[in-house]
Coordinates of C-alpha atoms in Angstrom, one line a residue:
X134 CA -20.2 -87.5 -169.5
X135 CA -20.4 -87.3 -173.2
X136 CA -19.6 -83.8 -174.2
X137 CA -22.6 -83.7 -176.8
X138 CA -25.1 -84.3 -174.2
X139 CA -23.3 -82.0 -171.7
X140 CA -23.7 -79.1 -174.5
X141 CA -27.3 -80.0 -175.2
X142 CA -28.2 -79.7 -171.6
X143 CA -26.4 -76.2 -171.3
X144 CA -28.4 -75.0 -174.5
X145 CA -31.6 -76.3 -173.1
X146 CA -30.8 -74.3 -170.0
X147 CA -30.0 -71.0 -172.0
X148 CA -33.2 -71.5 -173.8
X149 CA -35.2 -71.7 -170.5
X150 CA -33.6 -68.5 -169.1
X151 CA -34.4 -66.6 -172.3
X152 CA -38.1 -67.5 -172.1
X153 CA -38.1 -66.4 -168.5
X154 CA -36.8 -63.2 -169.5
X155 CA -39.5 -62.7 -172.1
X156 CA -42.0 -63.5 -169.6
X157 CA -40.9 -60.8 -167.2
X158 CA -40.5 -58.1 -170.0
X159 CA -36.9 -57.4 -168.5
X160 CA -33.8 -56.3 -170.5
X161 CA -32.6 -58.7 -173.2
X162 CA -29.1 -59.4 -172.2
X163 CA -28.4 -61.5 -175.5
X164 CA -28.9 -58.2 -177.6
X165 CA -27.6 -55.8 -175.3
X166 CA -24.9 -53.3 -176.9
X167 CA -21.5 -54.5 -176.4
X168 CA -19.3 -52.5 -174.0
X169 CA -16.0 -51.4 -175.4
X170 CA -14.8 -49.8 -172.2
X171 CA -15.0 -51.1 -168.4
X172 CA -17.7 -49.7 -166.3
X173 CA -17.3 -48.2 -163.0
X174 CA -18.3 -50.8 -160.3
X175 CA -18.3 -49.0 -156.9
X176 CA -21.7 -50.2 -155.5
X177 CA -21.6 -50.3 -151.9
X178 CA -21.4 -53.8 -150.3
X179 CA -24.6 -55.1 -148.7
X180 CA -24.5 -56.9 -145.2
X181 CA -24.7 -60.5 -145.8
X182 CA -27.7 -62.5 -144.2
X183 CA -26.8 -66.0 -144.9
X184 CA -30.0 -67.3 -143.7
X185 CA -32.0 -65.2 -145.9
X186 CA -29.8 -66.1 -148.8
X187 CA -30.2 -69.7 -148.5
X188 CA -34.1 -69.3 -148.0
X189 CA -34.5 -67.3 -151.1
X190 CA -32.1 -69.8 -153.0
X191 CA -34.3 -72.8 -151.8
X192 CA -37.2 -70.9 -153.3
X193 CA -35.6 -70.1 -156.6
X194 CA -34.8 -73.6 -157.3
X195 CA -37.5 -75.6 -155.7
X196 CA -40.5 -73.2 -155.6
X197 CA -43.3 -72.4 -157.9
X198 CA -42.6 -70.4 -161.0
X199 CA -44.2 -67.2 -159.2
X200 CA -42.1 -68.1 -156.0
X201 CA -38.9 -68.8 -158.1
X202 CA -39.1 -65.5 -160.1
X203 CA -39.7 -63.3 -157.2
X204 CA -36.8 -65.0 -155.2
X205 CA -34.5 -64.3 -158.2
X206 CA -35.3 -60.9 -158.3
X207 CA -34.6 -60.4 -154.4
X208 CA -31.4 -62.4 -154.9
X209 CA -30.2 -60.2 -157.7
X210 CA -30.9 -57.2 -155.7
X211 CA -28.3 -58.4 -153.0
X212 CA -25.7 -58.1 -155.5
X213 CA -22.3 -60.2 -155.7
X214 CA -22.6 -61.5 -152.0
X215 CA -24.9 -64.2 -153.5
X216 CA -22.3 -65.8 -155.9
X217 CA -20.7 -68.0 -153.6
X218 CA -23.9 -69.7 -152.8
X219 CA -24.9 -70.1 -156.5
X220 CA -21.4 -71.6 -157.7
X221 CA -22.3 -75.1 -156.2
X222 CA -25.4 -75.3 -158.6
X223 CA -23.3 -74.2 -161.2
X224 CA -21.1 -77.0 -160.8
X225 CA -24.0 -79.6 -160.4
X226 CA -24.0 -81.9 -163.5
X227 CA -27.2 -83.9 -162.2
X228 CA -29.6 -81.1 -161.4
X229 CA -30.4 -79.1 -164.9
X230 CA -33.2 -77.2 -163.2
X231 CA -31.3 -75.7 -160.4
X232 CA -28.4 -75.1 -162.3
X233 CA -30.6 -73.0 -164.7
X234 CA -32.2 -71.0 -162.0
X235 CA -28.7 -70.2 -160.7
X236 CA -27.9 -68.8 -164.3
X237 CA -31.1 -66.8 -164.1
X238 CA -30.2 -65.4 -160.9
X239 CA -26.4 -64.5 -161.6
X240 CA -27.7 -63.1 -165.2
X241 CA -30.2 -60.9 -163.2
X242 CA -27.2 -59.8 -160.7
X243 CA -25.4 -58.5 -164.0
X244 CA -22.2 -56.8 -163.7
X245 CA -21.8 -57.1 -160.0
X246 CA -21.2 -60.9 -160.2
X247 CA -18.4 -60.4 -162.9
X248 CA -15.5 -60.0 -160.5
X249 CA -16.3 -63.1 -158.0
X250 CA -17.1 -65.2 -161.2
X251 CA -14.1 -64.6 -163.1
X252 CA -12.0 -65.4 -159.9
X253 CA -13.8 -68.5 -159.7
X254 CA -12.6 -69.9 -163.2
X255 CA -9.3 -70.7 -161.3
X256 CA -11.4 -73.7 -160.2
X257 CA -10.1 -77.1 -161.4
X258 CA -13.6 -78.1 -162.3
X259 CA -14.1 -78.0 -165.9
X260 CA -17.9 -78.1 -165.8
X261 CA -18.1 -75.3 -163.4
X262 CA -15.8 -73.3 -165.6
X263 CA -17.9 -73.9 -168.8
X264 CA -21.2 -72.7 -166.8
X265 CA -19.3 -69.5 -165.5
X266 CA -18.3 -68.8 -169.3
X267 CA -22.1 -69.2 -170.2
X268 CA -22.9 -66.6 -167.6
X269 CA -20.4 -64.1 -168.9
X270 CA -21.3 -64.5 -172.2
X271 CA -24.6 -63.2 -171.4
X272 CA -23.7 -60.5 -168.8
X273 CA -20.9 -59.3 -171.7
X274 CA -18.8 -57.2 -169.2
X275 CA -15.3 -56.5 -170.7
X276 CA -13.7 -57.0 -167.2
X277 CA -14.0 -60.8 -167.8
X278 CA -12.1 -60.6 -171.0
X279 CA -8.6 -61.1 -169.5
X280 CA -9.7 -64.2 -167.6
X281 CA -11.6 -65.7 -170.8
X282 CA -8.6 -65.4 -172.9
X283 CA -6.5 -67.1 -170.4
X284 CA -8.8 -70.1 -170.7
X285 CA -8.0 -69.9 -174.3
X286 CA -4.2 -69.5 -174.1
X287 CA -3.6 -71.8 -171.2
X288 CA -2.0 -75.1 -172.8
X289 CA -2.6 -76.8 -169.3
X290 CA -6.2 -75.8 -169.3
X291 CA -9.3 -78.0 -170.2
X292 CA -9.7 -78.6 -173.9
X293 CA -13.4 -78.8 -173.2
X294 CA -13.9 -75.4 -171.8
X295 CA -12.1 -73.4 -174.8
X296 CA -15.2 -73.5 -177.3
X297 CA -17.3 -71.8 -174.2
X298 CA -14.6 -69.3 -173.4
X299 CA -14.3 -68.5 -177.2
X300 CA -18.2 -67.9 -177.5
X301 CA -18.1 -65.4 -174.6
X302 CA -15.3 -63.6 -175.9
X303 CA -17.0 -63.3 -179.3
X304 CA -20.1 -62.2 -177.7
X305 CA -18.3 -59.5 -175.3
X306 CA -16.2 -58.2 -178.2
X307 CA -13.2 -55.6 -177.6
X308 CA -9.8 -55.3 -179.1
X309 CA -7.9 -58.6 -179.8
X310 CA -5.1 -58.5 -177.1
X311 CA -3.3 -61.4 -175.2
X312 CA -4.6 -62.2 -171.7
X313 CA -1.8 -60.9 -169.8
X314 CA -2.0 -57.4 -171.8
X315 CA -5.9 -57.3 -171.4
X316 CA -5.4 -57.8 -167.7
X317 CA -2.8 -55.2 -167.4
X318 CA -4.9 -52.7 -169.3
X319 CA -7.8 -53.7 -166.9
X320 CA -5.3 -53.2 -163.9
X321 CA -4.3 -49.8 -165.2
X322 CA -7.7 -48.7 -165.6
X323 CA -8.5 -49.7 -161.9
X324 CA -5.3 -48.0 -160.6
X325 CA -6.3 -44.4 -162.3
X326 CA -9.6 -44.3 -160.7
X327 CA -10.2 -41.6 -158.3
X328 CA -12.4 -43.0 -155.0
X329 CA -15.5 -40.7 -154.3
X330 CA -15.6 -38.2 -151.4
X331 CA -17.3 -41.0 -149.3
X332 CA -13.8 -42.9 -148.6
X333 CA -15.2 -45.3 -146.2
X334 CA -18.0 -46.5 -148.2
X335 CA -17.5 -50.2 -148.1
X336 CA -16.9 -52.6 -150.9
X337 CA -16.5 -56.3 -151.5
X338 CA -13.0 -57.7 -152.9
X339 CA -13.0 -61.1 -153.9
X340 CA -10.5 -64.0 -153.5
X341 CA -10.7 -67.5 -154.8
X342 CA -9.9 -70.4 -152.2
X343 CA -8.8 -73.3 -153.9
X344 CA -9.3 -75.6 -150.9
X345 CA -13.1 -74.5 -150.8
X346 CA -13.5 -74.5 -154.7
X347 CA -15.4 -71.2 -154.0
X348 CA -14.9 -67.4 -153.6
X349 CA -14.9 -65.5 -150.5
X350 CA -14.7 -61.6 -150.0
X351 CA -13.2 -59.1 -147.8
X352 CA -14.8 -55.6 -147.3
X353 CA -12.5 -52.4 -147.9
X354 CA -13.1 -48.7 -147.8
X355 CA -13.6 -47.0 -151.0
X356 CA -10.4 -45.2 -150.6
X357 CA -8.5 -48.5 -151.4
X358 CA -11.3 -50.4 -153.5
X359 CA -9.7 -49.7 -156.9
X360 CA -6.3 -50.2 -156.0
X361 CA -7.3 -53.5 -154.4
X362 CA -8.8 -54.5 -157.8
X363 CA -5.8 -53.6 -159.7
X364 CA -3.8 -55.7 -157.1
X365 CA -6.1 -58.7 -158.3
X366 CA -5.5 -58.1 -161.9
X367 CA -1.9 -58.1 -161.6
X368 CA -1.6 -61.1 -159.7
X369 CA -3.5 -63.0 -162.3
X370 CA -1.2 -61.3 -165.1
X371 CA 1.9 -62.5 -163.2
X372 CA 0.4 -66.1 -162.9
X373 CA 0.5 -65.9 -166.8
X374 CA 4.0 -64.4 -166.8
X375 CA 5.9 -63.7 -163.4
X376 CA 8.6 -61.9 -165.2
X377 CA 6.8 -59.2 -166.6
X378 CA 8.4 -55.9 -165.3
X379 CA 5.4 -53.7 -166.2
X380 CA 2.9 -55.7 -164.1
X381 CA 5.4 -56.0 -161.2
X382 CA 5.4 -52.2 -161.5
X383 CA 1.8 -51.7 -161.7
X384 CA 1.5 -54.1 -158.7
X385 CA 3.8 -52.0 -156.6
X386 CA 1.9 -48.9 -157.3
X387 CA -1.5 -51.0 -156.4
X388 CA 0.1 -51.9 -153.1
X389 CA 1.3 -48.3 -152.1
X390 CA -1.7 -46.8 -153.4
X391 CA -3.9 -48.5 -151.0
X392 CA -1.7 -47.8 -148.2
X393 CA -1.1 -44.3 -149.1
X394 CA -5.0 -43.7 -149.5
X395 CA -6.0 -45.2 -146.3
X396 CA -3.2 -43.4 -144.2
X397 CA -4.1 -39.9 -145.9
X398 CA -7.7 -40.6 -144.9
X399 CA -6.9 -41.4 -141.3
X400 CA -4.7 -38.2 -141.2
X401 CA -7.4 -36.0 -142.5
X402 CA -9.9 -37.5 -140.0
X403 CA -7.7 -36.9 -137.2
X404 CA -7.7 -33.2 -137.4
X405 CA -11.5 -33.0 -138.5
X406 CA -14.5 -32.8 -136.2
X407 CA -15.8 -36.0 -136.6
X408 CA -17.6 -38.6 -134.2
X409 CA -15.2 -40.6 -132.1
X410 CA -16.5 -43.9 -133.7
X411 CA -16.0 -42.5 -137.2
X412 CA -12.4 -41.5 -136.2
X413 CA -11.9 -45.1 -134.8
X414 CA -13.1 -46.6 -138.3
X415 CA -10.5 -44.3 -140.2
X416 CA -7.8 -45.6 -137.8
X417 CA -8.6 -49.1 -138.1
X418 CA -8.8 -48.9 -141.9
X419 CA -5.2 -47.7 -141.8
X420 CA -3.9 -50.4 -139.8
X421 CA -5.4 -52.9 -142.2
X422 CA -3.6 -51.6 -145.1
X423 CA 0.0 -51.4 -143.4
X424 CA 0.6 -55.1 -144.7
X425 CA 0.0 -53.7 -148.3
X426 CA 3.1 -51.5 -147.8
X427 CA 5.2 -54.8 -146.3
X428 CA 4.2 -56.3 -149.7
X429 CA 5.3 -53.5 -151.7
X430 CA 8.4 -53.5 -150.0
X431 CA 9.1 -56.9 -150.7
X432 CA 8.9 -56.7 -154.5
X433 CA 12.6 -55.8 -155.0
X434 CA 14.6 -53.1 -156.6
X435 CA 13.7 -53.6 -160.2
X436 CA 9.8 -53.5 -159.4
X437 CA 10.2 -50.4 -157.1
X438 CA 12.0 -48.5 -159.8
X439 CA 9.7 -49.3 -162.3
X440 CA 6.4 -48.6 -160.0
X441 CA 8.3 -45.1 -159.1
X442 CA 8.4 -44.4 -162.9
X443 CA 4.8 -45.3 -163.2
X444 CA 3.5 -43.4 -160.2
X445 CA 5.3 -40.2 -161.6
X446 CA 4.0 -40.8 -165.1
X447 CA 0.5 -41.4 -164.1
X448 CA 0.5 -38.2 -161.6
X449 CA 0.0 -40.0 -158.3
X450 CA 2.9 -38.1 -156.1
X451 CA 1.5 -40.0 -152.8
X452 CA 2.4 -43.6 -154.3
X453 CA 5.8 -42.1 -155.5
X454 CA 6.7 -40.8 -151.9
X455 CA 5.9 -44.1 -150.5
X456 CA 7.9 -45.9 -153.0
X457 CA 10.8 -43.7 -152.3
X458 CA 10.8 -44.5 -148.7
X459 CA 10.9 -47.9 -149.7
X460 CA 14.0 -47.2 -152.4
X461 CA 15.8 -45.4 -149.4
X462 CA 15.4 -48.5 -147.4
X463 CA 16.2 -51.5 -149.8
X464 CA 18.4 -49.9 -152.5
X465 CA 22.2 -49.4 -152.8
X466 CA 24.5 -47.3 -154.7
X467 CA 24.9 -49.8 -157.4
X468 CA 21.1 -49.5 -158.0
X469 CA 21.5 -46.0 -159.1
X470 CA 22.1 -46.2 -162.7
X471 CA 22.1 -43.4 -165.0
X472 CA 18.4 -42.1 -165.7
X473 CA 17.3 -43.6 -162.7
X474 CA 13.9 -42.2 -161.6
X475 CA 15.2 -41.2 -158.2
X476 CA 17.1 -38.9 -159.7
X477 CA 14.2 -37.4 -161.8
X478 CA 12.3 -37.0 -158.7
X479 CA 14.7 -34.5 -157.4
X480 CA 13.3 -31.9 -159.8
X481 CA 9.8 -33.0 -159.8
X482 CA 6.9 -30.2 -160.0
X483 CA 5.5 -32.1 -156.7
X484 CA 7.2 -31.0 -153.6
X485 CA 6.7 -34.0 -151.6
X486 CA 8.5 -35.9 -154.5
X487 CA 11.4 -33.8 -154.1
X488 CA 11.6 -34.2 -150.3
X489 CA 11.2 -37.9 -150.7
X490 CA 13.9 -38.4 -153.3
X491 CA 16.1 -36.5 -151.2
X492 CA 15.6 -38.4 -148.0
X493 CA 16.1 -41.5 -150.1
X494 CA 19.4 -40.5 -151.4
X495 CA 20.9 -39.6 -148.0
X496 CA 20.0 -43.1 -146.9
X497 CA 21.4 -44.5 -149.9
X498 CA 24.5 -42.3 -149.3
X499 CA 26.1 -42.7 -152.8
X500 CA 30.0 -42.1 -152.8
X501 CA 30.2 -40.7 -156.4
X502 CA 28.5 -37.4 -157.8
X503 CA 25.5 -38.1 -159.8
X504 CA 23.3 -35.6 -161.8
X505 CA 21.1 -33.5 -159.4
X506 CA 23.2 -34.5 -156.5
X507 CA 23.3 -30.7 -155.9
X508 CA 19.8 -30.6 -155.2
X509 CA 19.5 -33.0 -152.3
X510 CA 20.3 -30.8 -149.5
X511 CA 18.2 -27.7 -151.0
X512 CA 15.4 -30.0 -151.2
X513 CA 15.6 -31.0 -147.5
X514 CA 15.9 -27.4 -146.4
X515 CA 12.9 -26.5 -148.6
X516 CA 11.0 -29.0 -146.4
X517 CA 11.8 -27.1 -143.2
X518 CA 9.0 -24.8 -144.1
X519 CA 6.3 -27.7 -144.7
X520 CA 4.7 -28.8 -141.4
X521 CA 4.2 -32.2 -142.6
X522 CA 7.6 -33.3 -143.5
X523 CA 9.7 -31.0 -141.6
X524 CA 10.5 -33.3 -138.8
X525 CA 11.4 -36.1 -141.5
X526 CA 13.7 -33.6 -143.2
X527 CA 15.5 -32.8 -139.8
X528 CA 15.9 -36.3 -139.0
X529 CA 17.3 -37.2 -142.4
X530 CA 19.9 -34.4 -141.6
X531 CA 20.7 -35.5 -138.3
X532 CA 21.3 -39.2 -140.0
X533 CA 23.7 -37.7 -142.2
X534 CA 27.7 -38.2 -141.5
X535 CA 29.2 -35.2 -143.6
X536 CA 32.7 -37.1 -143.4
X537 CA 31.4 -39.7 -145.3
X538 CA 28.9 -38.1 -147.7
X539 CA 29.2 -36.2 -151.0
X540 CA 26.3 -33.8 -150.1
X541 CA 27.2 -30.4 -148.6
X542 CA 25.1 -30.3 -145.6
X543 CA 26.4 -27.0 -144.6
X544 CA 24.1 -25.2 -147.0
X545 CA 21.2 -26.3 -144.7
X546 CA 22.6 -24.6 -141.5
X547 CA 20.5 -21.5 -141.8
X548 CA 17.2 -23.4 -142.2
X549 CA 18.0 -25.5 -139.3
X550 CA 18.6 -22.7 -137.1
X551 CA 15.4 -21.2 -137.9
X552 CA 13.9 -24.6 -137.1
X553 CA 15.1 -24.5 -133.5
X554 CA 12.1 -22.3 -132.9
X555 CA 9.7 -24.8 -133.4
X556 CA 7.4 -25.5 -130.8
X557 CA 7.3 -29.2 -131.3
X558 CA 9.8 -30.9 -129.1
X559 CA 10.6 -33.6 -131.4
X560 CA 11.5 -31.3 -134.5
X561 CA 13.5 -29.2 -132.1
X562 CA 15.7 -32.3 -130.8
X563 CA 16.3 -33.7 -134.4
X564 CA 17.1 -30.4 -135.6
X565 CA 19.8 -30.0 -132.7
X566 CA 21.1 -33.3 -133.6
X567 CA 21.5 -32.4 -137.2
X568 CA 23.3 -29.3 -136.2
X569 CA 25.7 -31.3 -134.2
X570 CA 26.0 -33.7 -137.1
X571 CA 26.9 -31.0 -139.7
X572 CA 29.6 -29.5 -137.2
X573 CA 28.8 -25.7 -138.6
X574 CA 30.2 -22.9 -136.0
X575 CA 27.5 -20.8 -137.2
X576 CA 25.0 -22.6 -134.9
X577 CA 26.8 -22.3 -131.6
X578 CA 25.0 -19.2 -130.3
X579 CA 21.6 -20.7 -131.0
X580 CA 22.5 -23.8 -129.4
X581 CA 24.0 -22.0 -126.5
X582 CA 20.7 -20.2 -125.9
X583 CA 19.0 -23.6 -125.7
X584 CA 21.4 -25.0 -123.2
X585 CA 21.5 -21.8 -121.0
X586 CA 17.2 -21.6 -121.2
X587 CA 15.5 -22.8 -117.9
X588 CA 12.4 -23.1 -120.1
X589 CA 13.6 -25.8 -121.9
X590 CA 13.5 -29.5 -120.9
X591 CA 16.4 -31.2 -119.7
X592 CA 16.7 -33.7 -122.6
X593 CA 16.5 -30.8 -124.9
X594 CA 19.5 -28.7 -123.1
X595 CA 21.8 -31.9 -122.7
X596 CA 21.2 -32.8 -126.7
X597 CA 22.5 -29.0 -127.2
X598 CA 25.3 -29.4 -125.1
X599 CA 26.1 -32.7 -127.0
X600 CA 25.9 -30.7 -130.4
X601 CA 28.0 -28.0 -129.2
X602 CA 30.7 -30.6 -128.3
X603 CA 30.4 -31.9 -131.9
X604 CA 30.9 -28.5 -133.4
X605 CA 33.8 -27.9 -131.1
X606 CA 35.2 -31.3 -132.3
X607 CA 34.5 -31.0 -136.1
X608 CA 35.0 -27.3 -136.5
X609 CA 37.4 -26.4 -133.9
X610 CA 35.7 -23.2 -133.3
X611 CA 35.0 -22.0 -129.6
X612 CA 32.5 -19.3 -129.4
X613 CA 32.4 -17.4 -126.0
X614 CA 28.7 -17.6 -125.5
X615 CA 28.7 -21.5 -126.1
X616 CA 31.7 -21.5 -123.5
X617 CA 29.9 -20.0 -120.9
X618 CA 26.7 -21.9 -121.6
X619 CA 29.0 -25.0 -120.9
X620 CA 30.5 -23.5 -117.8
X621 CA 26.8 -23.2 -116.3
X622 CA 26.1 -26.6 -117.6
X623 CA 28.7 -28.5 -115.7
X624 CA 27.2 -26.9 -112.4
X625 CA 23.5 -27.6 -113.4
X626 CA 21.6 -29.9 -111.0
X627 CA 20.8 -32.4 -113.7
X628 CA 23.3 -35.2 -114.2
X629 CA 23.0 -35.4 -118.1
X630 CA 23.4 -31.8 -118.5
X631 CA 26.4 -31.7 -116.5
X632 CA 27.7 -34.8 -118.3
X633 CA 27.2 -33.6 -121.9
X634 CA 28.7 -30.3 -120.8
X635 CA 31.7 -31.8 -119.4
X636 CA 32.0 -34.0 -122.6
X637 CA 31.8 -31.0 -124.7
X638 CA 34.5 -29.1 -123.2
X639 CA 36.5 -32.2 -123.3
X640 CA 36.0 -32.1 -127.4
X641 CA 37.5 -28.4 -127.4
X642 CA 41.1 -29.4 -128.3
X643 CA 41.8 -25.7 -128.9
X644 CA 40.5 -24.4 -125.4
X645 CA 43.0 -22.1 -123.8
X646 CA 44.4 -23.8 -120.7
X647 CA 43.5 -21.1 -118.3
X648 CA 40.0 -21.7 -119.5
X649 CA 39.8 -25.1 -119.2
X650 CA 41.2 -24.9 -115.8
X651 CA 38.2 -22.4 -114.7
X652 CA 36.1 -25.3 -116.1
X653 CA 37.7 -27.7 -113.5
X654 CA 36.9 -25.2 -110.9
X655 CA 33.3 -25.0 -112.0
X656 CA 33.2 -28.8 -112.0
X657 CA 34.3 -29.0 -108.5
X658 CA 31.9 -26.4 -107.4
X659 CA 29.0 -28.5 -109.1
X660 CA 29.8 -31.0 -106.6
X661 CA 28.4 -28.8 -103.8
X662 CA 26.2 -26.0 -105.2
X663 CA 23.7 -26.1 -107.9
X664 CA 23.6 -22.7 -109.6
X665 CA 20.3 -23.2 -111.4
X666 CA 16.6 -23.5 -110.7
X667 CA 14.7 -26.9 -111.6
X668 CA 14.2 -26.9 -115.5
X669 CA 10.7 -27.0 -117.2
X670 CA 10.9 -30.6 -116.9
X671 CA 11.7 -30.8 -113.1
X672 CA 9.1 -28.5 -112.1
X673 CA 6.1 -30.1 -110.1
X674 CA 2.8 -30.4 -111.8
X675 CA -0.5 -28.7 -110.4
X676 CA -1.9 -32.1 -109.5
X677 CA 1.4 -33.0 -107.5
X678 CA 1.1 -29.6 -105.8
X679 CA -2.4 -30.5 -104.9
X680 CA -1.6 -33.8 -103.7
X681 CA 1.3 -32.4 -101.3
X682 CA -0.1 -32.4 -97.7
X683 CA 0.0 -28.9 -96.2
X684 CA 2.2 -27.9 -93.3
X685 CA -0.5 -28.1 -90.9
X686 CA -1.5 -31.7 -91.9
X687 CA 2.0 -32.7 -91.8
X688 CA 2.3 -31.6 -88.3
X689 CA -1.1 -33.8 -87.5
X690 CA 0.4 -36.9 -88.7
X691 CA 2.0 -39.1 -86.0
X692 CA 5.8 -39.5 -86.2
X693 CA 7.5 -42.7 -86.2
X694 CA 8.4 -42.5 -82.5
X695 CA 4.7 -42.1 -81.7
X696 CA 3.2 -45.0 -80.3
X697 CA -0.1 -46.3 -82.1
X698 CA -3.4 -46.0 -80.4
X699 CA -5.0 -49.1 -78.9
X700 CA -7.7 -48.6 -81.7
X701 CA -5.0 -48.9 -84.2
X702 CA -5.3 -52.0 -86.6
X703 CA -2.5 -54.6 -86.7
X704 CA -1.7 -53.5 -90.1
X705 CA -1.0 -50.0 -89.1
X706 CA 1.1 -51.4 -86.3
X707 CA 3.0 -53.5 -88.9
X708 CA 3.5 -50.4 -91.0
X709 CA 4.8 -48.2 -88.3

């Protein structure tokens, strides 16, 4: 088609639209005040009624003037969900009136239409790109600037589209930045937004589907909405320059913010008095965003380090914690250069960042000293007083091998001993194992009490016996209370407690031969006698007690020698 004719047809469509606006005495978008800052678009998603949308579109493009106008108003009220149904009309070069009516509706939708429209600019249809530029020119929303500028800068793009993109940019205004910088600024603005109190409020996040040459949306909760938009702008910026580290850092933060926000939301809901269906919705939301964490983990060391710096500088500690967990898994000592943000996090004003950085460094396990290394173990010990992370802290210390580490884990022993009083089984077990790994004799008395306690579960007591043996092996100290507890342990009715107690004695290299012989006597006696009552784990439950038949009922049951009655079934005879 001749470009001059195409331009004339588009101008006619624009004039027709302007006259309809004047007739309806609606806001004149052509003279609207230019926006210099982006506007928050967090309108709740509206349920998609496909049949209703199609019927209204049919009236809008084929009905009388009044029917068309009323249908346009109703479609505009539906918001962004009508955009995919109107894009085919924008791409239709044959039907001027239909295309004009589509433009009318989209301009009435206004700013809500911008996000799906700018993503649709990825199409390989130059005519559709031109018409989208016209709509964006009239809506005048600064969020479209980065995408419009890319149409100008892209040397592989359509030359026929550039004049339309340029006109739209001039109409919108704003600072003269490159497309990549504009997209990055927009993404930063999204990333720094705070969700409202209604964190489950649904919103549409759009994607362009190249195979269908159209856009489609997924519904996300408000807790993840703005971070999802930041992710989209970063993806667009990386299409322009996939090597930009600042964009990669922002993308990592966007991924982990989506995960952190939804996870925290689910955790708060778990302890709140909410209807079951609401709690299920929160839990479902968390599962949906676990994949965002996976994407963040795959970004690589440079992007993770850059993301951590950005998270701390922008005061998003929850995002920094998630990034630090990823750093602990994927980084090695060579990645810890001087001035590394992981070191900086050790002295952060946010406790959670201090804990997370210490965990990450223990996992990386550097072999050389670094600035702030003396803070690692105290940071973990500080975490013992925080119910949210005390388990993680004790598990981290349990994974530490002091013989291959530069960290002095012995300074955490007092805190670990106090943590043995925790009513949480998982915390107690990880603490026992941490004390065994550290090998400080100061813990022997406390561990002996756990081994001797009949109220503790068997696996907890066997772990205590293991830890005592590790301390014997590492420190060489043999504490009398621990020795007596092991003597009783080898006579216990539980095989694992006996086994671990025996192994612990075997690790006591400095044990007096006379005492070791008394142990052999105890082991021999253990074959015939159990000196202890069943532990907590072995006690029958109330339900099993109720199910146990009484003595009288047992006497009433026929013995195996008794013959079945003539009335007994063949199955009963078979069983007997």
